[in-house]
PDB file of C-alpha atoms and ligand atoms in Angstrom:
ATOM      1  CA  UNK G 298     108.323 111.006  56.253  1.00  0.00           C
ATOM      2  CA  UNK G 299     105.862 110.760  53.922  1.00  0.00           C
ATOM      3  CA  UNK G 300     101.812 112.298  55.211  1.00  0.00           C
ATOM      4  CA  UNK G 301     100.341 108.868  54.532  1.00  0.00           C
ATOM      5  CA  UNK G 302     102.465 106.835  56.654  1.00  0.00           C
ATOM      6  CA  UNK G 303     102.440 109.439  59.288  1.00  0.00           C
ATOM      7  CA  UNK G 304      97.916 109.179  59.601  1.00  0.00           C
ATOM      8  CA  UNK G 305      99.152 105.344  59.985  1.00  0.00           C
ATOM      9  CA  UNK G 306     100.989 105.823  62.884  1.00  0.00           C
ATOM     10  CA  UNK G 307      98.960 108.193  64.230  1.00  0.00           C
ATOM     11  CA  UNK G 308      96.313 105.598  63.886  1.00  0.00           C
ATOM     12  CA  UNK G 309      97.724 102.333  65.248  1.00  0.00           C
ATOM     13  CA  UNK G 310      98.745 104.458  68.327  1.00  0.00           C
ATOM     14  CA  UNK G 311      95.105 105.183  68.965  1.00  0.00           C
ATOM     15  CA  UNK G 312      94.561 101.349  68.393  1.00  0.00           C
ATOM     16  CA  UNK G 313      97.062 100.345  70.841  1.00  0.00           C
ATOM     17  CA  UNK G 314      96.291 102.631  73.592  1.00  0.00           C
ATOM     18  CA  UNK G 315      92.160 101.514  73.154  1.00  0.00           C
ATOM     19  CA  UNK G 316      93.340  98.072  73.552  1.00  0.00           C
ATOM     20  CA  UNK G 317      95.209  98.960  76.500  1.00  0.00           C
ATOM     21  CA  UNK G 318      92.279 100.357  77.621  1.00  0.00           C
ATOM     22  CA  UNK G 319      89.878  97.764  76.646  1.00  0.00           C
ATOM     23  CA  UNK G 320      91.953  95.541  78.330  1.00  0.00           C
ATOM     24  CA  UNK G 321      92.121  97.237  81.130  1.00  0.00           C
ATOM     25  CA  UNK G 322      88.142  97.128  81.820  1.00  0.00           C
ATOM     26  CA  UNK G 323      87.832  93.819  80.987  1.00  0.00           C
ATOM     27  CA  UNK G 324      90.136  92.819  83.619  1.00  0.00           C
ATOM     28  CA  UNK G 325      88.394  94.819  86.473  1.00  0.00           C
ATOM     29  CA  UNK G 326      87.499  92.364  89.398  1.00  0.00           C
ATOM     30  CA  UNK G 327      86.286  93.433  92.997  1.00  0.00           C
ATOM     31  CA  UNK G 328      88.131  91.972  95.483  1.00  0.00           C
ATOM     32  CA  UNK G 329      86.003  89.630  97.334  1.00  0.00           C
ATOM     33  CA  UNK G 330      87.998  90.652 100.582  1.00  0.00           C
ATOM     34  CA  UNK G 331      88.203  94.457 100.584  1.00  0.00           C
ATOM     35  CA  UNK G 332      85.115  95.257  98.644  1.00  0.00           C
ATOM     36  CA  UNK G 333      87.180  97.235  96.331  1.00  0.00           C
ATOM     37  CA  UNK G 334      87.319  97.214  92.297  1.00  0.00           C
ATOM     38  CA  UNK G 335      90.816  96.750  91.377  1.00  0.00           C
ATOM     39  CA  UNK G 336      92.896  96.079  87.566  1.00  0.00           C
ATOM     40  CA  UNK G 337      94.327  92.280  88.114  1.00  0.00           C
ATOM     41  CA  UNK G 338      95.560  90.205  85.096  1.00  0.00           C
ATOM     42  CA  UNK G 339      96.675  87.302  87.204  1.00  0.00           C
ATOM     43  CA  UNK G 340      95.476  84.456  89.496  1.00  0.00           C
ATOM     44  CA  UNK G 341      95.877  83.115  93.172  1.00  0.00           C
ATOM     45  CA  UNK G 342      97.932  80.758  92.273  1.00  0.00           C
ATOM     46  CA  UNK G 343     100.036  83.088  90.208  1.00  0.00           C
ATOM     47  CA  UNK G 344     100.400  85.290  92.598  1.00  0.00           C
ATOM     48  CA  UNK G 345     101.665  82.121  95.350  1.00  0.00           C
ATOM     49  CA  UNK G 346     103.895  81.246  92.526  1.00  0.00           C
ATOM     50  CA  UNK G 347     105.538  84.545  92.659  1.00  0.00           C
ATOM     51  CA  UNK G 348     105.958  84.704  96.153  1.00  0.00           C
ATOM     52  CA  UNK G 349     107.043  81.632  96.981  1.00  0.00           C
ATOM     53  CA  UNK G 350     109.609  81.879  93.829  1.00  0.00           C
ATOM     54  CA  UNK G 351     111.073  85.167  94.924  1.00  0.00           C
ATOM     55  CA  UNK G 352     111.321  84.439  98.726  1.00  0.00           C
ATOM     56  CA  UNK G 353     114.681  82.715  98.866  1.00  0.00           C
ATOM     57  CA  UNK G 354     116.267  85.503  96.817  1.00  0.00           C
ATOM     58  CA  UNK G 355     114.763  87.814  98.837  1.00  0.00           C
ATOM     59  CA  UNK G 356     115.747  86.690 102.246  1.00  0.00           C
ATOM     60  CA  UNK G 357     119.442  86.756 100.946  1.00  0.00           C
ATOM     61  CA  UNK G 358     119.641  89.970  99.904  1.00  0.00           C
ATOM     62  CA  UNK G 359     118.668  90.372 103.884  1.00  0.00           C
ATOM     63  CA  UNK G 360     121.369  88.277 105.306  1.00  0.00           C
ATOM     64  CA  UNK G 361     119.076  85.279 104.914  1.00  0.00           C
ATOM     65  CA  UNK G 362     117.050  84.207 107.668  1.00  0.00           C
ATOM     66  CA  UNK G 363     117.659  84.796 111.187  1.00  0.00           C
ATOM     67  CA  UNK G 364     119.059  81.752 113.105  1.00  0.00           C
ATOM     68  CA  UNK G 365     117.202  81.601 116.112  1.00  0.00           C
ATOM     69  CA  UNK G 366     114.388  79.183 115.992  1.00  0.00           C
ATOM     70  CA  UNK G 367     113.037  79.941 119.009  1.00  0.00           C
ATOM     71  CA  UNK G 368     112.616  83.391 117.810  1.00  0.00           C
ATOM     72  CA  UNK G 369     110.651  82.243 114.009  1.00  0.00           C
ATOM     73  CA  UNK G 370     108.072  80.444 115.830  1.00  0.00           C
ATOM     74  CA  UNK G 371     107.846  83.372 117.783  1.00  0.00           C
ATOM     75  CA  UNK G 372     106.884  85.538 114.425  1.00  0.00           C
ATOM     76  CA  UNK G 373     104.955  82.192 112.982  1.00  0.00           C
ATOM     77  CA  UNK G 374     103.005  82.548 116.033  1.00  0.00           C
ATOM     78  CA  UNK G 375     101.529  85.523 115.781  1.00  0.00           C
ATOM     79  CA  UNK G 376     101.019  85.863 112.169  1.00  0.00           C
ATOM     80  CA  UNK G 377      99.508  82.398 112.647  1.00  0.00           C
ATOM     81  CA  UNK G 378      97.489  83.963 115.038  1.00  0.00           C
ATOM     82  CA  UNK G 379      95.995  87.064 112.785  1.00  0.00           C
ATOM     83  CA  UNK G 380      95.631  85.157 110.019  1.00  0.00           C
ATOM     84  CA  UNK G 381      93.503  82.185 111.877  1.00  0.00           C
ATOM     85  CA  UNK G 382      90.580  85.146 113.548  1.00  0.00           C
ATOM     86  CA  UNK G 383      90.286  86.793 110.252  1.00  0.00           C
ATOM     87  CA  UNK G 384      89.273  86.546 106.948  1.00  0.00           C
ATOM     88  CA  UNK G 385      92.869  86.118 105.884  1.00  0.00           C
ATOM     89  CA  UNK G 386      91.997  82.360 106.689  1.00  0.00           C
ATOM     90  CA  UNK G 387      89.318  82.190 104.139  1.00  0.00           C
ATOM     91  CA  UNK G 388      91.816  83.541 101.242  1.00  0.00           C
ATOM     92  CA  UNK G 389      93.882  80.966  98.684  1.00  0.00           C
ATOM     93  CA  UNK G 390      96.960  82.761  99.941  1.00  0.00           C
ATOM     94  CA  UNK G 391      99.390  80.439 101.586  1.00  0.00           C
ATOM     95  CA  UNK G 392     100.705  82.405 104.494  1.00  0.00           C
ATOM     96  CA  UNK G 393     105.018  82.430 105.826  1.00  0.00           C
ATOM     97  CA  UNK G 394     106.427  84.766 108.290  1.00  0.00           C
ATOM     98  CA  UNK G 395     110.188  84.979 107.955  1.00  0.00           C
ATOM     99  CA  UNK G 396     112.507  87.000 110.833  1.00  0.00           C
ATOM    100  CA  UNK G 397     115.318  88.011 108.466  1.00  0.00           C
ATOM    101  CA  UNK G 398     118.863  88.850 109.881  1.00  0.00           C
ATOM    102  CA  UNK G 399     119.208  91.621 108.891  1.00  0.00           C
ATOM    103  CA  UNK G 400     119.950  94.304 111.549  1.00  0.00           C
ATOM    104  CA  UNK G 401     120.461  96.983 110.180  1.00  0.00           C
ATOM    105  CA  UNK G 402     117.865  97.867 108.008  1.00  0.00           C
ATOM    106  CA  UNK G 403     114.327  98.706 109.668  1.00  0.00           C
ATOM    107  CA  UNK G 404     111.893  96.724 107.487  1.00  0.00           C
ATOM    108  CA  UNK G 405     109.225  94.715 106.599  1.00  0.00           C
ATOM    109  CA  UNK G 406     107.331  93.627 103.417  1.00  0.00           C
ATOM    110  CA  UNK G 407     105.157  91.028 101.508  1.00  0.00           C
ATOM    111  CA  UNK G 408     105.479  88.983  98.260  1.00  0.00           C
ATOM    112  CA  UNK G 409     102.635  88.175  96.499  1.00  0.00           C
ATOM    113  CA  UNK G 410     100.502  85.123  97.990  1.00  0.00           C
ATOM    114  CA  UNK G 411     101.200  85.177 101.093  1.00  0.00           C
ATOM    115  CA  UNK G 412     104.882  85.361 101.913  1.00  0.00           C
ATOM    116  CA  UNK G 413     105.809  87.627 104.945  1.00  0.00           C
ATOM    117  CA  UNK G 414     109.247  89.602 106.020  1.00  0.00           C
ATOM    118  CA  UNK G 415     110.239  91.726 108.996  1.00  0.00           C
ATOM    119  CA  UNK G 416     114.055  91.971 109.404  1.00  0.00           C
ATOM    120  CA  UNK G 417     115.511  91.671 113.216  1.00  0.00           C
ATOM    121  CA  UNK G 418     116.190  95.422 113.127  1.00  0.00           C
ATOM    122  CA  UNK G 419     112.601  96.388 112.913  1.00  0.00           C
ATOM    123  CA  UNK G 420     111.448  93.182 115.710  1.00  0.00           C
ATOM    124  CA  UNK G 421     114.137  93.742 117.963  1.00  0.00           C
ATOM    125  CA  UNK G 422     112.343  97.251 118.627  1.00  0.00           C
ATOM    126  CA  UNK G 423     108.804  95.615 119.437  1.00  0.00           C
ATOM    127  CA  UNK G 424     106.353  94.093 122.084  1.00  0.00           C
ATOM    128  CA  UNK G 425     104.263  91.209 120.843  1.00  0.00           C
ATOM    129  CA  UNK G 426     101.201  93.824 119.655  1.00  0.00           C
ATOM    130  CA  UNK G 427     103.697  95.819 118.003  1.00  0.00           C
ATOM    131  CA  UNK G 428     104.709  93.004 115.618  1.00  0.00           C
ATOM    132  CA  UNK G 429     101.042  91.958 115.206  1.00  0.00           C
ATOM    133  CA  UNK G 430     100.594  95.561 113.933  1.00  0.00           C
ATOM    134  CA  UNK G 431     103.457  95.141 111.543  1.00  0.00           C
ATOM    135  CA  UNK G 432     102.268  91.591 110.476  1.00  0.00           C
ATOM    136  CA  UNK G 433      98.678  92.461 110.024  1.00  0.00           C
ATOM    137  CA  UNK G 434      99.961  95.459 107.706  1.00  0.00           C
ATOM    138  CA  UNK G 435     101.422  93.192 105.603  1.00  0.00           C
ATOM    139  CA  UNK G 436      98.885  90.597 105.432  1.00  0.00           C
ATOM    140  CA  UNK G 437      96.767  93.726 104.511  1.00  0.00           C
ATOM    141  CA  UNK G 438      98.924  94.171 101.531  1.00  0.00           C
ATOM    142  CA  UNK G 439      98.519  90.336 100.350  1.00  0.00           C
ATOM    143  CA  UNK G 440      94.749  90.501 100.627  1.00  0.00           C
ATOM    144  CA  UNK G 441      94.526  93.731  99.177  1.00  0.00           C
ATOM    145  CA  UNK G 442      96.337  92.117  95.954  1.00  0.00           C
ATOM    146  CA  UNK G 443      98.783  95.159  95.802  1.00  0.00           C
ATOM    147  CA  UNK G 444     101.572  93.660  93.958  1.00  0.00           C
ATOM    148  CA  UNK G 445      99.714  91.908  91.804  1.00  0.00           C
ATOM    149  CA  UNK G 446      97.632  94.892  90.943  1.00  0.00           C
ATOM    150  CA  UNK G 447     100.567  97.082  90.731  1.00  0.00           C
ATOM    151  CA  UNK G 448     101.905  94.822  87.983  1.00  0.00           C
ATOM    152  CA  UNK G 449      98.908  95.253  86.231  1.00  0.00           C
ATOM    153  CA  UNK G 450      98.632  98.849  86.190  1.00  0.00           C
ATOM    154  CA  UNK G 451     102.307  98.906  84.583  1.00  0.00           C
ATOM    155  CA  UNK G 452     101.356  96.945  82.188  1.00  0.00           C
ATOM    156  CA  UNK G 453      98.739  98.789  81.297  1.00  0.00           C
ATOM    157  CA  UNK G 454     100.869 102.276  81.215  1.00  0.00           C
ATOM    158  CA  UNK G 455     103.543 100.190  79.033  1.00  0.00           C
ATOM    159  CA  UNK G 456     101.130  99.239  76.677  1.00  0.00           C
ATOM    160  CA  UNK G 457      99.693 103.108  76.964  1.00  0.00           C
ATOM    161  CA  UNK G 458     103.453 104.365  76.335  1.00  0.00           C
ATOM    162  CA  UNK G 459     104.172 102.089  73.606  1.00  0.00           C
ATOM    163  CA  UNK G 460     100.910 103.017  71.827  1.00  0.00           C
ATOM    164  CA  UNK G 461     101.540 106.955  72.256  1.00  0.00           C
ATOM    165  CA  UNK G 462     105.156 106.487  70.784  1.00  0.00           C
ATOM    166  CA  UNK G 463     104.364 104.725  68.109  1.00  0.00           C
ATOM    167  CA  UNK G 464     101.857 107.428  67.263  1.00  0.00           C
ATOM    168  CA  UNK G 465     103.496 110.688  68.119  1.00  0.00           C
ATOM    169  CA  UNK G 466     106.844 111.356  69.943  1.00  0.00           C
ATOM    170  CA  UNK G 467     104.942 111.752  73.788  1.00  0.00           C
ATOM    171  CA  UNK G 468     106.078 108.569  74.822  1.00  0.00           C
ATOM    172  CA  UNK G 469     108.705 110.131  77.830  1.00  0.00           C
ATOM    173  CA  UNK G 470     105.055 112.357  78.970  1.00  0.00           C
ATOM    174  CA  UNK G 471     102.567 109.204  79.483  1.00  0.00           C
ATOM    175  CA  UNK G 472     105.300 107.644  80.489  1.00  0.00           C
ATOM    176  CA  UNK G 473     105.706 109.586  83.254  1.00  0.00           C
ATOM    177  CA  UNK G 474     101.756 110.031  84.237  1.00  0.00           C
ATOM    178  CA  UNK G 475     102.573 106.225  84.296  1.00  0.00           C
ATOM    179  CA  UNK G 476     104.952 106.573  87.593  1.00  0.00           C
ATOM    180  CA  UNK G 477     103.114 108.895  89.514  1.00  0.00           C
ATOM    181  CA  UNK G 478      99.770 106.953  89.233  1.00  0.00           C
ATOM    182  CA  UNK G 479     101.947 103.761  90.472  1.00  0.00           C
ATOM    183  CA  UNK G 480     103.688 106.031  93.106  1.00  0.00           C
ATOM    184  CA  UNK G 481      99.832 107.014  94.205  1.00  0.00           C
ATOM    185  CA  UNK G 482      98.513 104.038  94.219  1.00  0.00           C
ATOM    186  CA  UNK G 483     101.313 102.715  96.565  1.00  0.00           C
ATOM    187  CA  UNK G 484     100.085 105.165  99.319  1.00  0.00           C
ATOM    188  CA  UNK G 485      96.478 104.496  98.814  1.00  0.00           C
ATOM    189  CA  UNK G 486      97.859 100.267  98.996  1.00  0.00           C
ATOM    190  CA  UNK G 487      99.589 101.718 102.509  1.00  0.00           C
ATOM    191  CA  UNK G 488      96.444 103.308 103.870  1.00  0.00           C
ATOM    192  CA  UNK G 489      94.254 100.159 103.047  1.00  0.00           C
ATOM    193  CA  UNK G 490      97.191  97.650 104.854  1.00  0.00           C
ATOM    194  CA  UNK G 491      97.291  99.805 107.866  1.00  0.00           C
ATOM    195  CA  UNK G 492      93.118  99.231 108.316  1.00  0.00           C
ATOM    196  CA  UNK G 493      93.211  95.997 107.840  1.00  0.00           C
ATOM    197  CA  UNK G 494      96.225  95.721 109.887  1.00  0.00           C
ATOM    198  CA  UNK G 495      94.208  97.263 112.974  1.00  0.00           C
ATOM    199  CA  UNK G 496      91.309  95.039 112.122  1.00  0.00           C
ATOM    200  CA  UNK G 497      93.431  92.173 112.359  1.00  0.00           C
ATOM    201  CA  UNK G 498      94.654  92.774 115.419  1.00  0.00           C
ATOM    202  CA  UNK G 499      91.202  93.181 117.132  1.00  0.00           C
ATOM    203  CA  UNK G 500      89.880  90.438 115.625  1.00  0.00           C
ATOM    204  CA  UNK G 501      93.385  88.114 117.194  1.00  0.00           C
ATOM    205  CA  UNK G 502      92.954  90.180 120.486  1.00  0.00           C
ATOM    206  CA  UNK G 503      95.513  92.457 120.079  1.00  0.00           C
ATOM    207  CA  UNK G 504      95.560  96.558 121.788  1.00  0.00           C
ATOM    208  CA  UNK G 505      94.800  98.357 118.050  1.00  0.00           C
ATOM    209  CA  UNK G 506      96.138 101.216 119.892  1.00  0.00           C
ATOM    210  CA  UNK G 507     100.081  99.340 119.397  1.00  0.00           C
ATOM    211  CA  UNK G 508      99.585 100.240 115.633  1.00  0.00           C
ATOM    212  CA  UNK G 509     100.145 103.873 116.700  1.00  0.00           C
ATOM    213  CA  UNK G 510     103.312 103.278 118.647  1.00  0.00           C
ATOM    214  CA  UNK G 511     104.328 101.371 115.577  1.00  0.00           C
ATOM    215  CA  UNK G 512     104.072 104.827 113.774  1.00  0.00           C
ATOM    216  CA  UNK G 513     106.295 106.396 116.376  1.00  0.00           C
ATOM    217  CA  UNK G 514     108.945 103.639 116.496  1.00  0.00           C
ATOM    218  CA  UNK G 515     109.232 103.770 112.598  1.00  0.00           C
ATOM    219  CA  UNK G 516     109.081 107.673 113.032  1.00  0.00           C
ATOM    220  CA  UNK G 517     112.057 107.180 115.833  1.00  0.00           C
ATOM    221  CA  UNK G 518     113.910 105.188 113.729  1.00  0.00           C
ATOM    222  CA  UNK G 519     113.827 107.583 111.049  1.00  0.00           C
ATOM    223  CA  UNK G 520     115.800 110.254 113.188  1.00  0.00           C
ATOM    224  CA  UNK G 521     116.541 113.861 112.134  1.00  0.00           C
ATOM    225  CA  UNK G 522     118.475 112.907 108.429  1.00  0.00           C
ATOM    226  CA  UNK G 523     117.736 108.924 108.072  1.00  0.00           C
ATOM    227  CA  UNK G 524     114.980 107.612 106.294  1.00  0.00           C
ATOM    228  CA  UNK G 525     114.360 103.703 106.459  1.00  0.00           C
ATOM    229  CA  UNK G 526     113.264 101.371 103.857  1.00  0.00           C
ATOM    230  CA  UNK G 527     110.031 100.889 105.357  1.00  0.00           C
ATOM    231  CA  UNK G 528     109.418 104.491 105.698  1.00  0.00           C
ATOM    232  CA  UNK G 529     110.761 105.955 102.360  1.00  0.00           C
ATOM    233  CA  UNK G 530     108.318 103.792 100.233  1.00  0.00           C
ATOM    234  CA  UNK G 531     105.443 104.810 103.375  1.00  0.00           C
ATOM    235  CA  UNK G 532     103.368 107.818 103.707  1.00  0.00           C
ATOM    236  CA  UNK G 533     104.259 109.826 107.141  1.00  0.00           C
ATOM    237  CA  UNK G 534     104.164 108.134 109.231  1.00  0.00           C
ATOM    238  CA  UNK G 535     101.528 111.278 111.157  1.00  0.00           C
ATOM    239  CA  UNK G 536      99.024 110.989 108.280  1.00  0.00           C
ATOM    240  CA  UNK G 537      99.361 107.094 108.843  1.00  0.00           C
ATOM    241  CA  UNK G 538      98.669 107.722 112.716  1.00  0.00           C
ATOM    242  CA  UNK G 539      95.332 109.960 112.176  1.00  0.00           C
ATOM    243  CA  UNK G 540      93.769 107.350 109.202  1.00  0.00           C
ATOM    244  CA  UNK G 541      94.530 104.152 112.114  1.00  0.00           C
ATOM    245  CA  UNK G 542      92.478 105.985 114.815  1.00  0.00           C
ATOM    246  CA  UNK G 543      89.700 106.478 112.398  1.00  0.00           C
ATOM    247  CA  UNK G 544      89.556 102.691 111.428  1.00  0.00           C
ATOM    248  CA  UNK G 545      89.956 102.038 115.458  1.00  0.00           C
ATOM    249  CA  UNK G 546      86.961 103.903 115.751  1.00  0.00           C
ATOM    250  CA  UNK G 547      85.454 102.239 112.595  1.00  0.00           C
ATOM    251  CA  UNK G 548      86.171  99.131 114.198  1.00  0.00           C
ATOM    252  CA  UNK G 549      85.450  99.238 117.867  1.00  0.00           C
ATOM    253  CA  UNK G 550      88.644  98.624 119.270  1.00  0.00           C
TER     254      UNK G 550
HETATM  255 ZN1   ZN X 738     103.288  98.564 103.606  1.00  0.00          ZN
END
């Protein structure tokens, strides 16, 4: 390769990665309900769109929903219940709590917007707090706009690989910097659900203090040489246990 076209390169590798990170900035927001200043490129009713897109599909990779009605109301209920005392209510998000029937798997998760799983495995093995703590987690992760911001940070580190490959051959290395600031961020998203899940629960009426045996269900479950779903993409669950007595204090429950 010739030296001229190789200062080209060089140079519209540089210009992609500043746009990336131009970009980036300019698509800063703080997030009117956590107080914190997070990278989003999309809006509300994006992220609803999402959700509510991706929910079917979702429940049937979990044995679709679980049949008892008696037993959805039941979940509706209570994440009804968090979501009316808190300011989950004054969101855009367009809150669904689905039991799934699946019963094997020990899990529970949010889509973007608003749209809310725990599979029968995981509510079989708790008292009405207990779920409130798991429901409340999740609505944490809606209102702290963790999907949607983790879509925008890998954005931004595919725009930052593409720009270093095109330059030089270090593509594979920002690539990687790329996962382990998503793989980070993920905790910190974990940490921040688990607060506002023990708000929500003292704001609805609920014993914060559940939250904990939450911890040492999922920890239970776990057993000597089984990880669950919930807890493989979760911090330990003992780090989670000391950071929800400091927001019970923080909180007053
Ligand atoms: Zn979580």
């Amino acid at each position: 390769m010739r030296r001229g076209s190789w200062k080209i390169r060089i140079f519209i590798g540089l210009a992609i990665v500043a746009f990336a990170f131009i970009q980036r900035c300019s698509n800063k927001e703080e997030n009117p309900y956590t107080g914190r200043e997070q990278t989003i490129n999309m809006t509300s009713e994006q992220e609803i769109a999402i959700g509510v897109q991706s929910a079917p599909e979702i429940a049937q990779q979990h044995g679709g929903l679980y049949p008892d009605e008696r037993l959805q109301s039941f979940v509706d209920f209570v994440g009804e219940k968090l979501v009316d005392n808190s300011i989950a209510r004054e969101t855009p998000y367009e809150y669904d709590f689905h039991l799934l029937a699946d019963d094997q798997t020990i899990n529970a998760f949010a889509l973007p917007g608003g749209q809310v799983f725990i599979t029968y495995a995981l509510f079989s093995q708790l008292n009405e707090a207990q779920l409130a703590g798991v429901l409340g987690h999740e609505i944490g992760h809606v209102i702290g706009r963790h999907s949607a911001e983790r879509i925008a940070e890998s954005s931004f580190w595919q725009t930052i690989t593409m720009g270093a490959s095109v330059g030089a051959d270090a593509g594979n290395i920002v690539g990687s910097i790329g996962q382990n600031t998503l793989l980070k961020n993920g905790r910190g998203d974990e940490l921040e659900s688990d607060e506002l899940g023990v708000l929500f629960m003292i704001n609805a009426g609920y014993d914060p203090m559940e939250m904990i045996e939450v911890m040492k269900i999922l920890k239970a479950a776990a057993g000597p040489n089984r990880v669950p779903e919930f807890q493989s993409s979760h911090p330990d669950p003992e780090n989670r246990i000391e950071k929800i007595r400091e927001a019970i204090t923080k909180y007053g429950g």
